Amino acid sequence: MSDLFSDLNNDPLELIQDVYLLRGFTDYHKLSTDIESVIKQAPFRFMYTPGGKRLNISMSNCGDLGWISETSGYHYVKHDPTSHRPWPGMPAKFRLLAKQAAAITGFNNFSPNACLINHYQQGQQLAAHQDKNEPDLTQPIVSVSLGMSARFQIYGDTRHNKPQEIELYDGDVLIWGRSARLIYHGVKTNCAIPHPELGLHRINLTFRKV
Ligand code: MD6
Ligand code: FE
């Protein structure tokens, strides 16, 4: 399995300092069996913000810990609050993909134990936010885009900047950390291009060490 991803794009583009893009590093087809298995065990669901609003996109998790939003705040937890069972294990292929993508961009020994799975239908968006619920901010985040395209927005150090926008397609992988670890970012899908298998659905895997 070690060469599953290594024959693909090993030439990252640095979008801004410490944010790297690997175009077409993987594709939905390679990961679909594992994704279907995880989602069967822990179906996508809409979570609620601490302010009581329903999030725009549905989510699930796999790995030792899963990210949840609820009225008491944002947390990483070992059990799926819907089923009360542990989150599904992180598939070996997912772990390898994240490790290899991180290593290519100089983040050696990345060993993620949490994978948040976001699901978008066309028009659903993720508002500008920072990822800051992780205890060790020296660890990078690896993010895999699958399915329909999306417009990824990079705002920088405040959400009030005009964002740099980049279109992400099936199999694109973003890796970021160091000076960029806390930048604001968001996602829009109103102009998405459909994917041959997933149609107007997008799945995003974000790998973290927490
Ligand atoms: C998404 N991604 O692409 C959402 N966060 O659907 C993120 O929020 C994200 O891509 C931190 C690092 C990379 C990301
Ligand atoms: Fe994020």
Coordinates of N, CA and C and ligand atoms in Angstrom, one line a residue:
M1 N 0.8 -1.2 0.0 CA 0.0 0.0 0.0 C 0.9 1.3 0.0
S2 N 2.2 1.1 0.2 CA 3.0 2.3 0.5 C 3.1 3.2 -0.8
D3 N 2.8 2.6 -2.0 CA 2.9 3.5 -3.2 C 1.6 3.9 -3.7
L4 N 0.5 3.7 -2.9 CA -0.8 4.1 -3.3 C -0.9 5.6 -3.8
F5 N -0.2 6.4 -3.1 CA -0.3 7.8 -3.4 C 0.9 8.4 -3.9
S6 N 2.1 7.7 -3.7 CA 3.4 8.3 -4.0 C 3.6 8.5 -5.5
D7 N 2.8 7.8 -6.4 CA 3.1 8.0 -7.8 C 2.4 9.2 -8.3
L8 N 1.6 9.9 -7.5 CA 0.9 11.1 -7.9 C 1.7 12.3 -7.7
N9 N 1.0 13.4 -7.5 CA 1.7 14.7 -7.5 C 2.5 14.9 -6.3
N10 N 3.8 15.0 -6.4 CA 4.8 15.2 -5.3 C 5.3 16.6 -5.4
D11 N 4.6 17.5 -6.0 CA 5.2 18.8 -6.3 C 4.2 19.9 -5.8
P12 N 4.3 20.2 -4.5 CA 3.4 21.1 -3.9 C 3.5 22.6 -4.4
L13 N 2.4 23.3 -4.4 CA 2.4 24.7 -4.7 C 2.2 25.4 -3.4
E14 N 3.0 26.4 -3.0 CA 2.8 27.1 -1.8 C 1.9 28.3 -2.0
L15 N 0.7 28.2 -1.6 CA -0.3 29.3 -1.9 C 0.0 30.6 -1.1
I16 N 0.2 30.4 0.1 CA 0.8 31.5 1.0 C 1.8 30.8 1.9
Q17 N 2.5 31.6 2.6 CA 3.5 31.0 3.4 C 2.9 29.9 4.3
D18 N 3.5 28.7 4.2 CA 3.1 27.5 5.0 C 1.7 27.0 4.7
V19 N 1.1 27.3 3.6 CA -0.1 26.6 3.1 C 0.3 26.0 1.7
Y20 N 0.2 24.7 1.6 CA 0.6 24.0 0.4 C -0.6 23.3 -0.2
L21 N -0.6 23.3 -1.5 CA -1.6 22.6 -2.3 C -1.0 21.5 -3.1
L22 N -1.5 20.3 -3.0 CA -1.1 19.2 -3.9 C -2.3 18.8 -4.8
R23 N -2.2 19.3 -6.0 CA -3.4 19.0 -6.9 C -3.4 17.5 -7.2
G24 N -4.6 17.0 -7.2 CA -4.9 15.6 -7.7 C -4.0 14.6 -7.0
F25 N -3.8 14.7 -5.7 CA -2.9 13.8 -5.0 C -3.6 12.5 -4.8
T26 N -4.9 12.5 -4.7 CA -5.7 11.3 -4.6 C -7.0 11.4 -5.4
D27 N -8.0 10.6 -5.2 CA -9.3 10.8 -5.8 C -10.3 10.0 -5.0
Y28 N -11.6 10.4 -5.2 CA -12.7 9.8 -4.5 C -12.7 8.3 -4.7
H29 N -12.4 7.9 -5.9 CA -12.5 6.5 -6.2 C -11.7 5.6 -5.3
K30 N -10.5 6.1 -5.0 CA -9.5 5.3 -4.2 C -10.0 5.2 -2.7
L31 N -10.8 6.2 -2.3 CA -11.2 6.2 -0.9 C -12.6 5.9 -0.6
S32 N -13.4 5.6 -1.7 CA -14.9 5.5 -1.5 C -15.3 4.4 -0.6
T33 N -14.6 3.2 -0.7 CA -15.1 2.1 0.1 C -14.9 2.4 1.6
D34 N -13.8 3.0 1.9 CA -13.5 3.4 3.3 C -14.5 4.5 3.8
I35 N -14.7 5.4 2.9 CA -15.7 6.5 3.3 C -17.1 5.9 3.6
E36 N -17.5 5.1 2.7 CA -18.8 4.5 2.8 C -18.9 3.7 4.1
S37 N -17.9 2.9 4.4 CA -17.9 2.1 5.6 C -17.9 3.0 6.9
V38 N -17.2 4.1 6.9 CA -17.2 5.0 8.1 C -18.6 5.6 8.2
I39 N -19.1 6.1 7.1 CA -20.4 6.8 7.2 C -21.6 5.9 7.5
K40 N -21.4 4.6 7.2 CA -22.5 3.7 7.6 C -22.5 3.5 9.1
Q41 N -21.3 3.6 9.7 CA -21.2 3.4 11.2 C -21.5 4.7 11.9
A42 N -21.1 5.8 11.3 CA -21.3 7.1 11.9 C -21.9 8.1 10.9
P43 N -23.2 8.1 10.6 CA -23.8 8.8 9.6 C -23.6 10.4 9.7
F44 N -23.5 11.1 8.6 CA -23.5 12.5 8.6 C -24.6 13.1 9.4
R45 N -24.4 14.1 10.2 CA -25.4 14.8 11.0 C -25.1 16.3 11.1
F46 N -26.2 17.1 11.3 CA -26.0 18.5 11.5 C -25.8 18.7 13.0
M47 N -24.7 19.4 13.3 CA -24.5 19.8 14.7 C -24.9 21.2 15.0
Y48 N -24.9 21.6 16.2 CA -25.4 22.9 16.6 C -24.3 23.7 17.3
T49 N -24.3 25.0 17.0 CA -23.2 25.9 17.6 C -23.6 26.1 19.0
P50 N -22.6 26.6 19.8 CA -22.9 27.0 21.2 C -24.0 28.0 21.3
G51 N -24.2 28.8 20.2 CA -25.3 29.8 20.2 C -26.6 29.2 19.8
G52 N -26.6 27.9 19.5 CA -27.9 27.2 19.2 C -28.3 27.2 17.8
K53 N -27.4 27.7 16.9 CA -27.7 27.6 15.4 C -27.2 26.3 14.8
R54 N -28.0 25.8 13.9 CA -27.6 24.6 13.2 C -26.4 24.9 12.2
L55 N -25.4 24.1 12.2 CA -24.3 24.3 11.2 C -24.8 24.1 9.8
N56 N -24.2 24.8 8.8 CA -24.6 24.7 7.4 C -24.3 23.4 6.8
I57 N -23.3 22.7 7.2 CA -22.9 21.4 6.6 C -23.0 20.3 7.6
S58 N -23.2 19.1 7.1 CA -23.3 17.9 7.9 C -21.9 17.3 8.1
M59 N -21.7 16.6 9.2 CA -20.3 16.1 9.6 C -20.4 14.7 10.2
S60 N -19.2 14.1 10.1 CA -19.0 12.9 10.9 C -17.5 12.9 11.2
N61 N -17.0 11.8 11.8 CA -15.6 11.7 12.2 C -15.2 10.2 12.2
C62 N -13.9 10.0 12.0 CA -13.3 8.7 12.3 C -12.0 9.0 13.0
G63 N -11.5 7.9 13.7 CA -10.2 8.0 14.4 C -10.5 7.9 15.9
D64 N -9.4 8.1 16.7 CA -9.6 8.0 18.2 C -10.4 9.1 18.8
L65 N -10.4 10.3 18.1 CA -11.2 11.4 18.6 C -11.9 12.1 17.5
G66 N -13.1 12.6 17.8 CA -13.9 13.3 16.8 C -14.3 14.7 17.3
W67 N -14.3 15.6 16.3 CA -14.6 17.0 16.6 C -16.1 17.1 16.7
I68 N -16.7 17.7 17.7 CA -18.1 18.0 17.8 C -18.3 19.4 18.2
S69 N -19.5 20.0 17.7 CA -20.0 21.3 18.2 C -21.3 21.0 18.9
E70 N -21.4 21.6 20.0 CA -22.7 21.4 20.8 C -22.9 22.6 21.6
T71 N -24.1 22.7 22.3 CA -24.4 23.9 23.0 C -23.3 24.3 24.1
S72 N -22.6 23.3 24.6 CA -21.6 23.6 25.6 C -20.3 24.0 25.0
G73 N -20.1 23.9 23.7 CA -18.9 24.4 23.0 C -18.4 23.4 22.0
Y74 N -17.1 23.6 21.6 CA -16.5 22.7 20.6 C -15.6 21.8 21.4
H75 N -15.6 20.5 21.0 CA -14.8 19.5 21.8 C -14.3 18.4 20.8
Y76 N -13.2 17.8 21.2 CA -12.8 16.5 20.7 C -13.2 15.4 21.7
V77 N -14.0 14.4 21.2 CA -14.5 13.4 22.1 C -14.3 12.0 21.5
K78 N -14.2 11.0 22.4 CA -13.9 9.6 21.9 C -15.1 8.9 21.4
H79 N -16.3 9.4 21.8 CA -17.5 8.7 21.4 C -18.4 9.5 20.5
D80 N -19.1 8.9 19.6 CA -20.1 9.6 18.8 C -21.3 9.9 19.7
P81 N -21.6 11.1 19.8 CA -22.7 11.5 20.8 C -24.1 11.0 20.3
T82 N -24.2 10.6 19.0 CA -25.5 10.1 18.5 C -25.7 8.6 18.8
S83 N -24.6 7.8 18.6 CA -24.7 6.4 18.9 C -24.1 6.0 20.2
H84 N -23.4 6.9 20.9 CA -22.6 6.6 22.1 C -21.6 5.5 21.9
R85 N -21.3 5.2 20.7 CA -20.2 4.2 20.4 C -18.9 5.0 20.1
P86 N -17.7 4.3 20.2 CA -16.5 5.0 19.8 C -16.7 5.4 18.3
W87 N -16.0 6.4 17.8 CA -16.0 6.8 16.4 C -15.4 5.6 15.6
P88 N -15.8 5.4 14.4 CA -15.1 4.3 13.6 C -13.6 4.6 13.5
G89 N -12.9 3.5 13.4 CA -11.4 3.6 13.4 C -11.0 4.3 12.1
M90 N -9.8 5.0 12.2 CA -9.3 5.6 11.0 C -8.7 4.6 10.0
P91 N -9.3 4.5 8.8 CA -8.8 3.5 7.8 C -7.3 3.8 7.5
A92 N -6.6 2.6 7.4 CA -5.1 2.7 7.1 C -4.8 3.6 5.9
K93 N -5.6 3.5 4.9 CA -5.4 4.3 3.7 C -5.5 5.8 4.0
F94 N -6.4 6.2 4.9 CA -6.5 7.6 5.2 C -5.3 8.1 5.9
R95 N -4.8 7.3 6.9 CA -3.6 7.7 7.7 C -2.4 7.8 6.8
L96 N -2.3 6.9 5.9 CA -1.1 6.9 5.0 C -1.1 8.1 4.1
L97 N -2.3 8.4 3.5 CA -2.5 9.6 2.7 C -2.1 10.9 3.4
A98 N -2.6 11.0 4.6 CA -2.3 12.2 5.4 C -0.8 12.3 5.7
K99 N -0.2 11.2 6.1 CA 1.2 11.2 6.5 C 2.1 11.5 5.3
Q100 N 1.8 10.9 4.1 CA 2.6 11.2 2.9 C 2.4 12.6 2.4
A101 N 1.2 13.1 2.5 CA 1.1 14.5 2.0 C 1.8 15.5 3.0
A102 N 1.8 15.2 4.3 CA 2.5 16.1 5.2 C 4.0 16.0 5.0
A103 N 4.5 14.8 4.8 CA 6.0 14.6 4.6 C 6.5 15.3 3.4
I104 N 5.7 15.3 2.3 CA 6.1 16.0 1.1 C 6.3 17.5 1.3
T105 N 5.6 18.1 2.3 CA 5.7 19.5 2.5 C 6.5 19.8 3.8
G106 N 7.3 18.8 4.2 CA 8.2 19.1 5.3 C 7.7 18.9 6.7
F107 N 6.5 18.3 6.8 CA 6.0 18.0 8.2 C 6.2 16.5 8.4
N108 N 7.4 16.2 8.9 CA 7.7 14.8 9.1 C 7.0 14.2 10.4
N109 N 6.8 12.9 10.3 CA 6.2 12.2 11.5 C 4.8 12.7 11.9
F110 N 4.1 13.2 10.9 CA 2.7 13.6 11.2 C 1.9 12.3 11.4
S111 N 1.3 12.2 12.6 CA 0.5 10.9 12.9 C -0.9 11.3 13.4
P112 N -1.8 11.5 12.5 CA -3.1 12.0 12.9 C -3.9 11.0 13.6
N113 N -4.6 11.4 14.6 CA -5.5 10.5 15.4 C -7.0 11.0 15.3
A114 N -7.3 12.1 14.5 CA -8.6 12.6 14.4 C -8.8 12.9 12.9
C115 N -10.0 12.5 12.4 CA -10.4 12.9 11.0 C -11.8 13.4 11.0
L116 N -12.0 14.7 10.8 CA -13.3 15.3 10.7 C -13.8 15.1 9.2
I117 N -15.0 14.7 9.0 CA -15.5 14.5 7.6 C -16.6 15.5 7.4
N118 N -16.4 16.4 6.5 CA -17.5 17.4 6.2 C -18.2 17.0 4.9
H119 N -19.5 17.2 4.9 CA -20.3 16.9 3.7 C -21.0 18.2 3.3
Y120 N -20.8 18.5 2.0 CA -21.5 19.7 1.4 C -22.4 19.3 0.3
Q121 N -23.6 19.9 0.2 CA -24.4 19.9 -1.0 C -24.2 21.3 -1.6
Q122 N -24.5 21.3 -3.0 CA -24.2 22.6 -3.6 C -24.9 23.7 -2.9
G123 N -24.2 24.8 -2.7 CA -24.8 26.0 -2.1 C -24.5 26.1 -0.6
Q124 N -24.1 25.0 0.0 CA -23.8 25.0 1.4 C -22.4 25.5 1.6
Q125 N -22.2 26.3 2.6 CA -20.9 26.9 2.8 C -20.4 26.8 4.3
L126 N -19.1 27.1 4.4 CA -18.5 27.1 5.8 C -18.0 28.5 6.0
A127 N -18.5 29.2 7.0 CA -18.1 30.6 7.2 C -16.7 30.7 7.7
A128 N -16.1 31.8 7.5 CA -14.7 32.1 7.9 C -14.5 31.7 9.4
H129 N -13.5 30.9 9.6 CA -13.2 30.4 10.9 C -11.7 30.1 11.1
Q130 N -11.2 29.9 12.3 CA -9.9 29.4 12.6 C -10.1 28.0 13.2
D131 N -9.1 27.2 13.0 CA -9.0 25.9 13.6 C -8.2 26.0 14.9
K132 N -8.8 26.1 16.0 CA -8.0 26.4 17.2 C -8.4 25.6 18.4
N133 N -9.1 24.4 18.2 CA -9.5 23.6 19.3 C -8.5 22.5 19.5
E134 N -7.3 22.5 18.9 CA -6.4 21.4 19.0 C -5.3 21.9 20.0
P135 N -4.9 21.0 20.9 CA -3.9 21.4 22.0 C -2.5 21.8 21.5
D136 N -2.1 21.1 20.4 CA -0.7 21.3 19.9 C -0.7 22.0 18.6
L137 N -0.5 23.3 18.5 CA -0.6 24.1 17.3 C 0.7 24.0 16.5
T138 N 1.7 23.2 16.9 CA 2.8 22.9 16.1 C 2.5 21.8 15.1
Q139 N 1.4 21.1 15.3 CA 1.0 20.0 14.4 C 0.3 20.6 13.2
P140 N 0.6 20.1 12.0 CA -0.1 20.7 10.8 C -1.6 20.1 10.7
I141 N -2.3 20.6 9.7 CA -3.6 20.0 9.3 C -3.5 19.6 7.9
V142 N -4.0 18.4 7.6 CA -4.0 17.9 6.2 C -5.5 17.8 5.8
S143 N -5.9 18.4 4.7 CA -7.3 18.5 4.3 C -7.4 18.0 2.8
V144 N -8.3 17.0 2.7 CA -8.5 16.3 1.4 C -9.9 16.7 0.8
S145 N -9.9 17.2 -0.4 CA -11.2 17.6 -1.1 C -11.6 16.5 -2.0
L146 N -12.9 16.1 -1.9 CA -13.4 15.0 -2.8 C -14.8 15.4 -3.3
G147 N -15.0 14.9 -4.6 CA -16.3 15.2 -5.1 C -16.4 16.5 -5.9
M148 N -17.6 17.2 -5.8 CA -17.7 18.5 -6.5 C -16.7 19.5 -6.1
S149 N -16.4 20.4 -7.0 CA -15.4 21.5 -6.7 C -16.0 22.4 -5.6
A150 N -15.1 23.2 -5.1 CA -15.4 24.2 -4.1 C -14.5 25.4 -4.2
R151 N -14.9 26.5 -3.7 CA -14.1 27.7 -3.7 C -13.6 27.9 -2.3
F152 N -12.3 27.7 -2.1 CA -11.6 27.8 -0.8 C -11.2 29.2 -0.6
Q153 N -11.5 29.8 0.5 CA -11.2 31.2 0.8 C -10.2 31.3 1.9
I154 N -9.1 32.0 1.6 CA -8.0 32.2 2.6 C -8.0 33.7 3.0
Y155 N -8.4 34.0 4.3 CA -8.5 35.4 4.7 C -7.3 35.9 5.4
G156 N -6.4 35.0 5.9 CA -5.3 35.5 6.6 C -5.6 35.7 8.1
D157 N -5.0 36.7 8.7 CA -5.0 36.8 10.2 C -6.3 37.5 10.8
T158 N -7.2 38.0 9.9 CA -8.5 38.4 10.4 C -9.5 38.0 9.4
R159 N -10.8 37.8 9.8 CA -11.8 37.4 8.9 C -12.3 38.6 8.1
H160 N -11.8 39.8 8.4 CA -12.2 41.0 7.7 C -11.4 41.3 6.4
N161 N -10.4 40.6 6.2 CA -9.6 40.8 4.9 C -10.4 40.3 3.7
K162 N -10.1 40.8 2.5 CA -10.6 40.2 1.3 C -9.9 38.9 1.1
P163 N -10.6 37.8 0.9 CA -9.9 36.5 0.9 C -9.3 36.3 -0.5
Q164 N -8.2 35.5 -0.4 CA -7.6 34.9 -1.6 C -8.4 33.7 -1.9
E165 N -8.9 33.5 -3.1 CA -9.8 32.4 -3.4 C -9.1 31.4 -4.3
I166 N -9.4 30.1 -4.1 CA -8.8 29.1 -4.9 C -9.8 28.0 -5.1
E167 N -9.9 27.5 -6.3 CA -10.9 26.4 -6.6 C -10.2 25.1 -6.3
L168 N -10.9 24.3 -5.5 CA -10.4 22.9 -5.2 C -11.2 21.9 -5.9
Y169 N -10.6 20.8 -6.4 CA -11.2 19.8 -7.1 C -11.0 18.4 -6.4
D170 N -11.7 17.4 -6.9 CA -11.6 16.1 -6.4 C -10.1 15.6 -6.3
G171 N -9.7 15.2 -5.2 CA -8.3 14.7 -5.0 C -7.3 15.7 -4.6
D172 N -7.7 17.0 -4.5 CA -6.7 18.0 -4.1 C -6.5 18.0 -2.6
V173 N -5.3 18.2 -2.2 CA -4.9 18.1 -0.8 C -4.2 19.4 -0.3
L174 N -4.7 20.0 0.8 CA -4.1 21.2 1.4 C -3.4 20.7 2.6
I175 N -2.2 21.3 2.8 CA -1.4 21.0 4.0 C -1.0 22.3 4.6
W176 N -1.3 22.6 5.9 CA -0.9 23.8 6.4 C -0.5 23.8 7.9
G177 N 0.4 24.7 8.3 CA 0.8 24.7 9.6 C 1.7 25.9 9.9
R178 N 2.6 25.7 10.9 CA 3.6 26.8 11.2 C 2.9 28.2 11.3
S179 N 3.4 29.1 10.5 CA 3.0 30.5 10.5 C 1.5 30.6 10.1
A180 N 1.0 29.6 9.4 CA -0.4 29.7 8.8 C -1.4 28.9 9.7
R181 N -0.9 28.3 10.7 CA -1.8 27.4 11.5 C -3.1 28.0 11.9
L182 N -3.1 29.3 12.2 CA -4.3 29.9 12.8 C -5.0 30.9 11.8
I183 N -4.7 30.8 10.5 CA -5.3 31.7 9.6 C -6.8 31.4 9.5
Y184 N -7.6 32.5 9.1 CA -9.0 32.4 8.9 C -9.2 31.8 7.5
H185 N -10.2 30.9 7.3 CA -10.5 30.4 6.0 C -12.0 30.0 6.0
G186 N -12.5 29.8 4.8 CA -13.9 29.4 4.6 C -14.1 28.7 3.3
V187 N -15.3 28.2 3.0 CA -15.5 27.4 1.8 C -16.9 27.8 1.2
K188 N -16.9 28.0 -0.1 CA -18.2 28.2 -0.8 C -18.4 27.2 -1.8
T189 N -19.7 26.8 -2.1 CA -19.9 25.8 -3.1 C -21.1 26.2 -4.1
N190 N -21.4 27.5 -4.1 CA -22.5 27.9 -5.0 C -22.2 27.8 -6.5
C191 N -20.9 27.8 -6.9 CA -20.6 27.6 -8.3 C -19.9 26.3 -8.6
A192 N -20.3 25.3 -7.8 CA -19.6 24.0 -7.9 C -19.8 23.3 -9.2
I193 N -18.7 22.6 -9.6 CA -18.8 21.7 -10.8 C -19.0 20.3 -10.3
P194 N -20.0 19.6 -10.9 CA -20.3 18.3 -10.3 C -19.2 17.2 -10.6
H195 N -19.2 16.2 -9.8 CA -18.2 15.1 -9.9 C -18.9 13.9 -10.5
P196 N -18.2 13.1 -11.4 CA -18.8 12.0 -12.1 C -19.5 11.0 -11.2
E197 N -18.9 10.7 -10.0 CA -19.5 9.7 -9.1 C -20.4 10.4 -8.0
L198 N -19.9 11.5 -7.5 CA -20.6 12.1 -6.3 C -21.6 13.2 -6.7
G199 N -21.6 13.6 -8.0 CA -22.5 14.6 -8.4 C -22.3 15.9 -7.7
L200 N -23.3 16.5 -7.2 CA -23.2 17.8 -6.5 C -23.1 17.6 -5.0
H201 N -22.1 16.7 -4.6 CA -21.8 16.5 -3.2 C -20.3 16.7 -3.1
R202 N -19.9 17.3 -2.0 CA -18.4 17.4 -1.7 C -18.2 16.8 -0.3
I203 N -17.1 16.0 -0.2 CA -16.7 15.5 1.0 C -15.3 16.0 1.3
N204 N -15.0 16.5 2.5 CA -13.7 17.0 2.9 C -13.3 16.2 4.1
L205 N -12.1 15.7 4.1 CA -11.5 15.0 5.2 C -10.4 15.9 5.8
T206 N -10.5 16.3 7.1 CA -9.4 17.1 7.7 C -8.8 16.2 8.8
F207 N -7.5 16.0 8.6 CA -6.7 15.2 9.5 C -6.0 16.0 10.5
R208 N -6.0 15.6 11.8 CA -5.3 16.4 12.9 C -4.7 15.4 13.9
K209 N -3.7 15.9 14.6 CA -3.2 15.3 15.8 C -3.8 16.1 17.0
V210 N -4.6 15.4 17.8 CA -5.1 16.2 18.9 C -4.8 15.4 20.3
Ligands
MD6_1 C1 -13.3 22.2 3.9 N1 -11.7 22.8 5.5 O1 -12.4 22.2 3.0 C2 -13.1 22.8 5.2 N2 -9.4 23.7 8.1 O2 -14.4 21.7 3.7 C3 -11.2 23.4 6.6 O3 -11.9 24.0 7.4 C4 -9.8 23.4 6.9 O4 -9.2 22.7 4.7 C5 -8.1 23.7 8.4 C6 -7.2 23.3 7.6 C7 -7.5 23.0 6.3 C8 -8.8 23.0 5.9
FE2 FE -11.0 24.8 9.1

